[in-house]
Amino acid sequence: MAPLEVDAFLYPALNCIAVGEVLPGSGRCQLYSAEDRAEKACGAILESIADLALRQTPFRRVVVSAYDPPLTRAGEVSRVVAYAARGLTPEDEALLRRFVEQGGTVTASRFPPSYRANASYYIPAGAAAAEVAPAVKSRRRFIVPGGWHQDDLLLTPVEFEGQILGAISVDDPRDGSRPTPATLRALAELARMAATSLSRTEVRCDPDQSLLRILAEHCMAGFLVTDGDSLSYVNGRIVELFGYSREELRALRPWWQLIHPDERAMVLHPTGEIQRTGVRARGVRKDSTTVWLLVRSYSLQCLDRQAHLLDVLDISDQVQTEELLREKAMHDPLTGLLNRHYFDETIHTELKRSQRYKRSFTLLLTDLRGFKRVNDQLGHARGDDVLQAIAQLIRRTLRESDWVVRYGGDEFLIVLPETAAPVDAVAQRLRTAVELWNREHLPELPIALDMGWATWTPDRPCTIRDLLEAADAQLYAEKQRQGLRP
């Protein structure tokens, strides 16, 4: 009798775990016997959970195991019948494989109640009984005070209806820290997914009831499968991320309107490194707001049509944190102006733009005459207040396109794009603004702006260093005219 066949769908790494293997070139699956099907499904589940644990927790080594028979708390012995490992050296994995092949056993004592943490068991170094010790010990040394030790254990049992079907064991955290509540919650969710899937190895041929569907629906990542310009499958996480119902998503044409136009090309046609590591893209929600996503794309052959699986992870918090760090790195913490690092990183881009379009720009270097007396007579705290006020005054006096950089101490560097010499009108406007502020807020201590500038022009090109030296020389001359020492 010809083998039964069902449509192959969803994740290639898990494709048809509930029914068999993909028939070459057909995009369909051949069913195995119930016994073979259960064994292959179990292996695929362990592999999938190991991959997810590596991606969703900070640990670099993962071992996910299955027991037969399941353990209870009564203390009986169970064999480790299958495992999936990530991050082990070939020697360590060979050691683990021999342990399983030689009938290695475990007992419920490897989950001591006194070390329970959330749904896991965190057992510090030296506290574990001999039978709890890992088959493969970490070789990595950790130096974070009060952090992770190479002999620490973190085990998460895969429990279903009072029985332990297996366990997730992790170690070697990337940052060397002890497990956080967020990490423990992620491991608990992975254990719950594994328990749900392992408890249903006797599956029907209906793909909607497959283990793959169960895994996909309970995963923290979003999954969607394309069929031309429409979607043939979306999991619950996609519904949450985009704010559409499943029916609305399946009716959406074309489906790629879910992706921001600026990133669509990379998502629809991933190549090379992008295909391996994923691409950052903004997802467009039903209410037109956006969410930052990490998107990986995998090719699928469904029946006679080409399709793709998109693995979607919400990285909005990560992107927001990176933007905040970038903002802090480019701005002066006292005045809020751009800092010297930003100038050094960006001014060459402005120079190239001016060269390309043959337009001038000017660097204007200033410092506050009389500012030392403010610090000496009123204190540095008052001096900081004055610097903040003058910085914002300069910013308000200039165009939106001009840069204002705190160059050091009481020095400000101003970049005036598409501005040629002379810049006397700009300089006078700045001097007047500071003079008026001084009369109103600090009349007892006169302060003023000294300035020097230099202009880059297409007919007399020079380097940024040349411009800075010329502006500094003019500032020096300005101070001499005022009878001041530089």
PDB file of N, CA, C and O in Angstrom, residues 209-260:
ATOM      1  N   GLN A 209      -3.278  19.315  14.275  1.00  0.00           N
ATOM      2  CA  GLN A 209      -3.127  18.714  15.594  1.00  0.00           C
ATOM      3  C   GLN A 209      -1.706  18.213  15.816  1.00  0.00           C
ATOM      4  O   GLN A 209      -1.441  17.497  16.761  1.00  0.00           O
ATOM      5  N   SER A 210      -0.788  18.567  14.950  1.00  0.00           N
ATOM      6  CA  SER A 210       0.567  18.026  15.031  1.00  0.00           C
ATOM      7  C   SER A 210       1.353  18.649  16.170  1.00  0.00           C
ATOM      8  O   SER A 210       1.036  19.720  16.675  1.00  0.00           O
ATOM      9  N   LEU A 211       2.431  17.948  16.550  1.00  0.00           N
ATOM     10  CA  LEU A 211       3.332  18.488  17.561  1.00  0.00           C
ATOM     11  C   LEU A 211       3.966  19.788  17.089  1.00  0.00           C
ATOM     12  O   LEU A 211       4.220  20.689  17.881  1.00  0.00           O
ATOM     13  N   LEU A 212       4.223  19.855  15.807  1.00  0.00           N
ATOM     14  CA  LEU A 212       4.801  21.072  15.261  1.00  0.00           C
ATOM     15  C   LEU A 212       3.895  22.257  15.506  1.00  0.00           C
ATOM     16  O   LEU A 212       4.337  23.338  15.893  1.00  0.00           O
ATOM     17  N   ARG A 213       2.611  22.073  15.291  1.00  0.00           N
ATOM     18  CA  ARG A 213       1.660  23.158  15.535  1.00  0.00           C
ATOM     19  C   ARG A 213       1.665  23.538  17.009  1.00  0.00           C
ATOM     20  O   ARG A 213       1.616  24.720  17.352  1.00  0.00           O
ATOM     21  N   ILE A 214       1.730  22.556  17.882  1.00  0.00           N
ATOM     22  CA  ILE A 214       1.738  22.844  19.319  1.00  0.00           C
ATOM     23  C   ILE A 214       2.968  23.664  19.684  1.00  0.00           C
ATOM     24  O   ILE A 214       2.899  24.663  20.398  1.00  0.00           O
ATOM     25  N   LEU A 215       4.143  23.236  19.167  1.00  0.00           N
ATOM     26  CA  LEU A 215       5.365  23.994  19.431  1.00  0.00           C
ATOM     27  C   LEU A 215       5.266  25.425  18.917  1.00  0.00           C
ATOM     28  O   LEU A 215       5.627  26.378  19.597  1.00  0.00           O
ATOM     29  N   ALA A 216       4.777  25.558  17.685  1.00  0.00           N
ATOM     30  CA  ALA A 216       4.691  26.884  17.074  1.00  0.00           C
ATOM     31  C   ALA A 216       3.746  27.796  17.847  1.00  0.00           C
ATOM     32  O   ALA A 216       4.019  28.981  18.037  1.00  0.00           O
ATOM     33  N   GLU A 217       2.630  27.258  18.310  1.00  0.00           N
ATOM     34  CA  GLU A 217       1.637  28.085  18.996  1.00  0.00           C
ATOM     35  C   GLU A 217       2.112  28.544  20.367  1.00  0.00           C
ATOM     36  O   GLU A 217       1.663  29.556  20.872  1.00  0.00           O
ATOM     37  N   HIS A 218       3.027  27.790  20.986  1.00  0.00           N
ATOM     38  CA  HIS A 218       3.465  28.145  22.333  1.00  0.00           C
ATOM     39  C   HIS A 218       4.838  28.789  22.342  1.00  0.00           C
ATOM     40  O   HIS A 218       5.402  29.034  23.410  1.00  0.00           O
ATOM     41  N   CYS A 219       5.385  29.080  21.180  1.00  0.00           N
ATOM     42  CA  CYS A 219       6.720  29.648  21.105  1.00  0.00           C
ATOM     43  C   CYS A 219       6.674  31.156  21.360  1.00  0.00           C
ATOM     44  O   CYS A 219       5.696  31.827  21.039  1.00  0.00           O
ATOM     45  N   MET A 220       7.749  31.682  21.930  1.00  0.00           N
ATOM     46  CA  MET A 220       7.826  33.121  22.182  1.00  0.00           C
ATOM     47  C   MET A 220       8.139  33.908  20.913  1.00  0.00           C
ATOM     48  O   MET A 220       7.988  35.124  20.880  1.00  0.00           O
ATOM     49  N   ALA A 221       8.588  33.218  19.855  1.00  0.00           N
ATOM     50  CA  ALA A 221       8.818  33.865  18.565  1.00  0.00           C
ATOM     51  C   ALA A 221       7.555  33.755  17.713  1.00  0.00           C
ATOM     52  O   ALA A 221       6.721  32.879  17.915  1.00  0.00           O
ATOM     53  N   GLY A 222       7.429  34.675  16.746  1.00  0.00           N
ATOM     54  CA  GLY A 222       6.311  34.606  15.807  1.00  0.00           C
ATOM     55  C   GLY A 222       6.697  33.780  14.588  1.00  0.00           C
ATOM     56  O   GLY A 222       7.836  33.822  14.132  1.00  0.00           O
ATOM     57  N   PHE A 223       5.739  33.002  14.061  1.00  0.00           N
ATOM     58  CA  PHE A 223       5.958  32.238  12.843  1.00  0.00           C
ATOM     59  C   PHE A 223       4.843  32.561  11.858  1.00  0.00           C
ATOM     60  O   PHE A 223       3.667  32.610  12.223  1.00  0.00           O
ATOM     61  N   LEU A 224       5.236  32.779  10.611  1.00  0.00           N
ATOM     62  CA  LEU A 224       4.237  32.895   9.555  1.00  0.00           C
ATOM     63  C   LEU A 224       4.764  32.203   8.306  1.00  0.00           C
ATOM     64  O   LEU A 224       5.969  32.194   8.042  1.00  0.00           O
ATOM     65  N   VAL A 225       3.842  31.583   7.557  1.00  0.00           N
ATOM     66  CA  VAL A 225       4.195  30.874   6.330  1.00  0.00           C
ATOM     67  C   VAL A 225       3.488  31.549   5.167  1.00  0.00           C
ATOM     68  O   VAL A 225       2.270  31.784   5.220  1.00  0.00           O
ATOM     69  N   THR A 226       4.272  31.886   4.132  1.00  0.00           N
ATOM     70  CA  THR A 226       3.717  32.597   2.990  1.00  0.00           C
ATOM     71  C   THR A 226       3.213  31.616   1.937  1.00  0.00           C
ATOM     72  O   THR A 226       3.679  30.489   1.839  1.00  0.00           O
ATOM     73  N   ASP A 227       2.262  32.085   1.145  1.00  0.00           N
ATOM     74  CA  ASP A 227       1.772  31.347  -0.030  1.00  0.00           C
ATOM     75  C   ASP A 227       1.530  32.398  -1.106  1.00  0.00           C
ATOM     76  O   ASP A 227       0.445  32.986  -1.183  1.00  0.00           O
ATOM     77  N   GLY A 228       2.562  32.671  -1.898  1.00  0.00           N
ATOM     78  CA  GLY A 228       2.464  33.772  -2.854  1.00  0.00           C
ATOM     79  C   GLY A 228       2.401  35.091  -2.115  1.00  0.00           C
ATOM     80  O   GLY A 228       3.253  35.406  -1.293  1.00  0.00           O
ATOM     81  N   ASP A 229       1.361  35.875  -2.387  1.00  0.00           N
ATOM     82  CA  ASP A 229       1.236  37.172  -1.721  1.00  0.00           C
ATOM     83  C   ASP A 229       0.337  37.101  -0.488  1.00  0.00           C
ATOM     84  O   ASP A 229      -0.033  38.134   0.072  1.00  0.00           O
ATOM     85  N   SER A 230      -0.012  35.881  -0.061  1.00  0.00           N
ATOM     86  CA  SER A 230      -0.875  35.712   1.112  1.00  0.00           C
ATOM     87  C   SER A 230      -0.167  34.856   2.155  1.00  0.00           C
ATOM     88  O   SER A 230       0.936  34.358   1.941  1.00  0.00           O
ATOM     89  N   LEU A 231      -0.808  34.696   3.296  1.00  0.00           N
ATOM     90  CA  LEU A 231      -0.268  33.900   4.386  1.00  0.00           C
ATOM     91  C   LEU A 231      -1.111  32.639   4.565  1.00  0.00           C
ATOM     92  O   LEU A 231      -2.335  32.723   4.662  1.00  0.00           O
ATOM     93  N   SER A 232      -0.443  31.486   4.608  1.00  0.00           N
ATOM     94  CA  SER A 232      -1.175  30.232   4.816  1.00  0.00           C
ATOM     95  C   SER A 232      -1.191  29.817   6.280  1.00  0.00           C
ATOM     96  O   SER A 232      -2.001  28.992   6.681  1.00  0.00           O
ATOM     97  N   TYR A 233      -0.272  30.393   7.089  1.00  0.00           N
ATOM     98  CA  TYR A 233      -0.260  30.058   8.519  1.00  0.00           C
ATOM     99  C   TYR A 233       0.344  31.211   9.301  1.00  0.00           C
ATOM    100  O   TYR A 233       1.332  31.825   8.885  1.00  0.00           O
ATOM    101  N   VAL A 234      -0.242  31.520  10.448  1.00  0.00           N
ATOM    102  CA  VAL A 234       0.343  32.436  11.424  1.00  0.00           C
ATOM    103  C   VAL A 234       0.121  31.841  12.805  1.00  0.00           C
ATOM    104  O   VAL A 234      -0.912  31.226  13.067  1.00  0.00           O
ATOM    105  N   ASN A 235       1.110  31.992  13.693  1.00  0.00           N
ATOM    106  CA  ASN A 235       0.884  31.507  15.056  1.00  0.00           C
ATOM    107  C   ASN A 235       0.358  32.630  15.945  1.00  0.00           C
ATOM    108  O   ASN A 235       0.226  33.786  15.515  1.00  0.00           O
ATOM    109  N   GLY A 236       0.055  32.286  17.177  1.00  0.00           N
ATOM    110  CA  GLY A 236      -0.562  33.256  18.079  1.00  0.00           C
ATOM    111  C   GLY A 236       0.315  34.452  18.367  1.00  0.00           C
ATOM    112  O   GLY A 236      -0.179  35.558  18.606  1.00  0.00           O
ATOM    113  N   ARG A 237       1.642  34.258  18.355  1.00  0.00           N
ATOM    114  CA  ARG A 237       2.540  35.378  18.635  1.00  0.00           C
ATOM    115  C   ARG A 237       2.462  36.443  17.543  1.00  0.00           C
ATOM    116  O   ARG A 237       2.560  37.648  17.831  1.00  0.00           O
ATOM    117  N   ILE A 238       2.267  36.033  16.289  1.00  0.00           N
ATOM    118  CA  ILE A 238       2.110  36.998  15.198  1.00  0.00           C
ATOM    119  C   ILE A 238       0.844  37.822  15.411  1.00  0.00           C
ATOM    120  O   ILE A 238       0.825  39.036  15.182  1.00  0.00           O
ATOM    121  N   VAL A 239      -0.223  37.174  15.851  1.00  0.00           N
ATOM    122  CA  VAL A 239      -1.477  37.882  16.137  1.00  0.00           C
ATOM    123  C   VAL A 239      -1.233  38.953  17.201  1.00  0.00           C
ATOM    124  O   VAL A 239      -1.676  40.094  17.074  1.00  0.00           O
ATOM    125  N   GLU A 240      -0.482  38.595  18.263  1.00  0.00           N
ATOM    126  CA  GLU A 240      -0.184  39.553  19.328  1.00  0.00           C
ATOM    127  C   GLU A 240       0.687  40.705  18.817  1.00  0.00           C
ATOM    128  O   GLU A 240       0.454  41.871  19.149  1.00  0.00           O
ATOM    129  N   LEU A 241       1.697  40.370  18.031  1.00  0.00           N
ATOM    130  CA  LEU A 241       2.646  41.385  17.574  1.00  0.00           C
ATOM    131  C   LEU A 241       2.007  42.429  16.666  1.00  0.00           C
ATOM    132  O   LEU A 241       2.279  43.621  16.790  1.00  0.00           O
ATOM    133  N   PHE A 242       1.153  41.973  15.742  1.00  0.00           N
ATOM    134  CA  PHE A 242       0.648  42.883  14.716  1.00  0.00           C
ATOM    135  C   PHE A 242      -0.765  43.403  14.987  1.00  0.00           C
ATOM    136  O   PHE A 242      -1.205  44.341  14.327  1.00  0.00           O
ATOM    137  N   GLY A 243      -1.476  42.811  15.940  1.00  0.00           N
ATOM    138  CA  GLY A 243      -2.780  43.341  16.306  1.00  0.00           C
ATOM    139  C   GLY A 243      -3.927  42.960  15.380  1.00  0.00           C
ATOM    140  O   GLY A 243      -5.038  43.465  15.521  1.00  0.00           O
ATOM    141  N   TYR A 244      -3.667  42.080  14.405  1.00  0.00           N
ATOM    142  CA  TYR A 244      -4.723  41.568  13.527  1.00  0.00           C
ATOM    143  C   TYR A 244      -5.232  40.234  14.074  1.00  0.00           C
ATOM    144  O   TYR A 244      -4.513  39.512  14.760  1.00  0.00           O
ATOM    145  N   SER A 245      -6.460  39.884  13.715  1.00  0.00           N
ATOM    146  CA  SER A 245      -6.928  38.529  13.983  1.00  0.00           C
ATOM    147  C   SER A 245      -6.321  37.595  12.950  1.00  0.00           C
ATOM    148  O   SER A 245      -5.785  38.026  11.920  1.00  0.00           O
ATOM    149  N   ARG A 246      -6.414  36.277  13.184  1.00  0.00           N
ATOM    150  CA  ARG A 246      -5.896  35.308  12.209  1.00  0.00           C
ATOM    151  C   ARG A 246      -6.616  35.463  10.876  1.00  0.00           C
ATOM    152  O   ARG A 246      -6.003  35.378   9.810  1.00  0.00           O
ATOM    153  N   GLU A 247      -7.932  35.674  10.926  1.00  0.00           N
ATOM    154  CA  GLU A 247      -8.711  35.797   9.695  1.00  0.00           C
ATOM    155  C   GLU A 247      -8.264  37.034   8.906  1.00  0.00           C
ATOM    156  O   GLU A 247      -8.132  36.995   7.681  1.00  0.00           O
ATOM    157  N   GLU A 248      -8.002  38.139   9.612  1.00  0.00           N
ATOM    158  CA  GLU A 248      -7.545  39.355   8.934  1.00  0.00           C
ATOM    159  C   GLU A 248      -6.166  39.155   8.311  1.00  0.00           C
ATOM    160  O   GLU A 248      -5.896  39.636   7.202  1.00  0.00           O
ATOM    161  N   LEU A 249      -5.294  38.442   9.005  1.00  0.00           N
ATOM    162  CA  LEU A 249      -3.954  38.202   8.467  1.00  0.00           C
ATOM    163  C   LEU A 249      -4.012  37.325   7.221  1.00  0.00           C
ATOM    164  O   LEU A 249      -3.294  37.570   6.250  1.00  0.00           O
ATOM    165  N   ARG A 250      -4.836  36.307   7.236  1.00  0.00           N
ATOM    166  CA  ARG A 250      -4.924  35.422   6.072  1.00  0.00           C
ATOM    167  C   ARG A 250      -5.576  36.135   4.886  1.00  0.00           C
ATOM    168  O   ARG A 250      -5.330  35.774   3.730  1.00  0.00           O
ATOM    169  N   ALA A 251      -6.403  37.143   5.174  1.00  0.00           N
ATOM    170  CA  ALA A 251      -7.060  37.885   4.088  1.00  0.00           C
ATOM    171  C   ALA A 251      -6.206  39.045   3.583  1.00  0.00           C
ATOM    172  O   ALA A 251      -6.544  39.674   2.578  1.00  0.00           O
ATOM    173  N   LEU A 252      -5.083  39.328   4.252  1.00  0.00           N
ATOM    174  CA  LEU A 252      -4.243  40.468   3.910  1.00  0.00           C
ATOM    175  C   LEU A 252      -3.529  40.219   2.577  1.00  0.00           C
ATOM    176  O   LEU A 252      -2.900  39.187   2.374  1.00  0.00           O
ATOM    177  N   ARG A 253      -3.635  41.178   1.633  1.00  0.00           N
ATOM    178  CA  ARG A 253      -2.970  41.065   0.333  1.00  0.00           C
ATOM    179  C   ARG A 253      -2.331  42.414  -0.018  1.00  0.00           C
ATOM    180  O   ARG A 253      -3.005  43.428  -0.020  1.00  0.00           O
ATOM    181  N   PRO A 254      -1.036  42.445  -0.307  1.00  0.00           N
ATOM    182  CA  PRO A 254      -0.062  41.373  -0.108  1.00  0.00           C
ATOM    183  C   PRO A 254       0.365  41.311   1.349  1.00  0.00           C
ATOM    184  O   PRO A 254       0.282  42.326   2.057  1.00  0.00           O
ATOM    185  N   TRP A 255       0.853  40.179   1.783  1.00  0.00           N
ATOM    186  CA  TRP A 255       1.187  40.019   3.193  1.00  0.00           C
ATOM    187  C   TRP A 255       2.345  40.920   3.606  1.00  0.00           C
ATOM    188  O   TRP A 255       2.460  41.303   4.782  1.00  0.00           O
ATOM    189  N   TRP A 256       3.230  41.285   2.637  1.00  0.00           N
ATOM    190  CA  TRP A 256       4.424  42.036   3.024  1.00  0.00           C
ATOM    191  C   TRP A 256       4.143  43.478   3.402  1.00  0.00           C
ATOM    192  O   TRP A 256       5.064  44.220   3.757  1.00  0.00           O
ATOM    193  N   GLN A 257       2.883  43.909   3.370  1.00  0.00           N
ATOM    194  CA  GLN A 257       2.588  45.226   3.932  1.00  0.00           C
ATOM    195  C   GLN A 257       2.757  45.223   5.446  1.00  0.00           C
ATOM    196  O   GLN A 257       2.730  46.271   6.088  1.00  0.00           O
ATOM    197  N   LEU A 258       2.968  44.039   6.028  1.00  0.00           N
ATOM    198  CA  LEU A 258       3.304  43.951   7.447  1.00  0.00           C
ATOM    199  C   LEU A 258       4.724  44.447   7.729  1.00  0.00           C
ATOM    200  O   LEU A 258       5.074  44.693   8.882  1.00  0.00           O
ATOM    201  N   ILE A 259       5.549  44.554   6.684  1.00  0.00           N
ATOM    202  CA  ILE A 259       6.939  44.969   6.838  1.00  0.00           C
ATOM    203  C   ILE A 259       7.099  46.402   6.324  1.00  0.00           C
ATOM    204  O   ILE A 259       6.557  46.764   5.286  1.00  0.00           O
ATOM    205  N   HIS A 260       7.860  47.208   7.046  1.00  0.00           N
ATOM    206  CA  HIS A 260       8.087  48.598   6.639  1.00  0.00           C
ATOM    207  C   HIS A 260       8.740  48.631   5.254  1.00  0.00           C
ATOM    208  O   HIS A 260       9.637  47.823   4.967  1.00  0.00           O
TER     209      HIS A 260
END
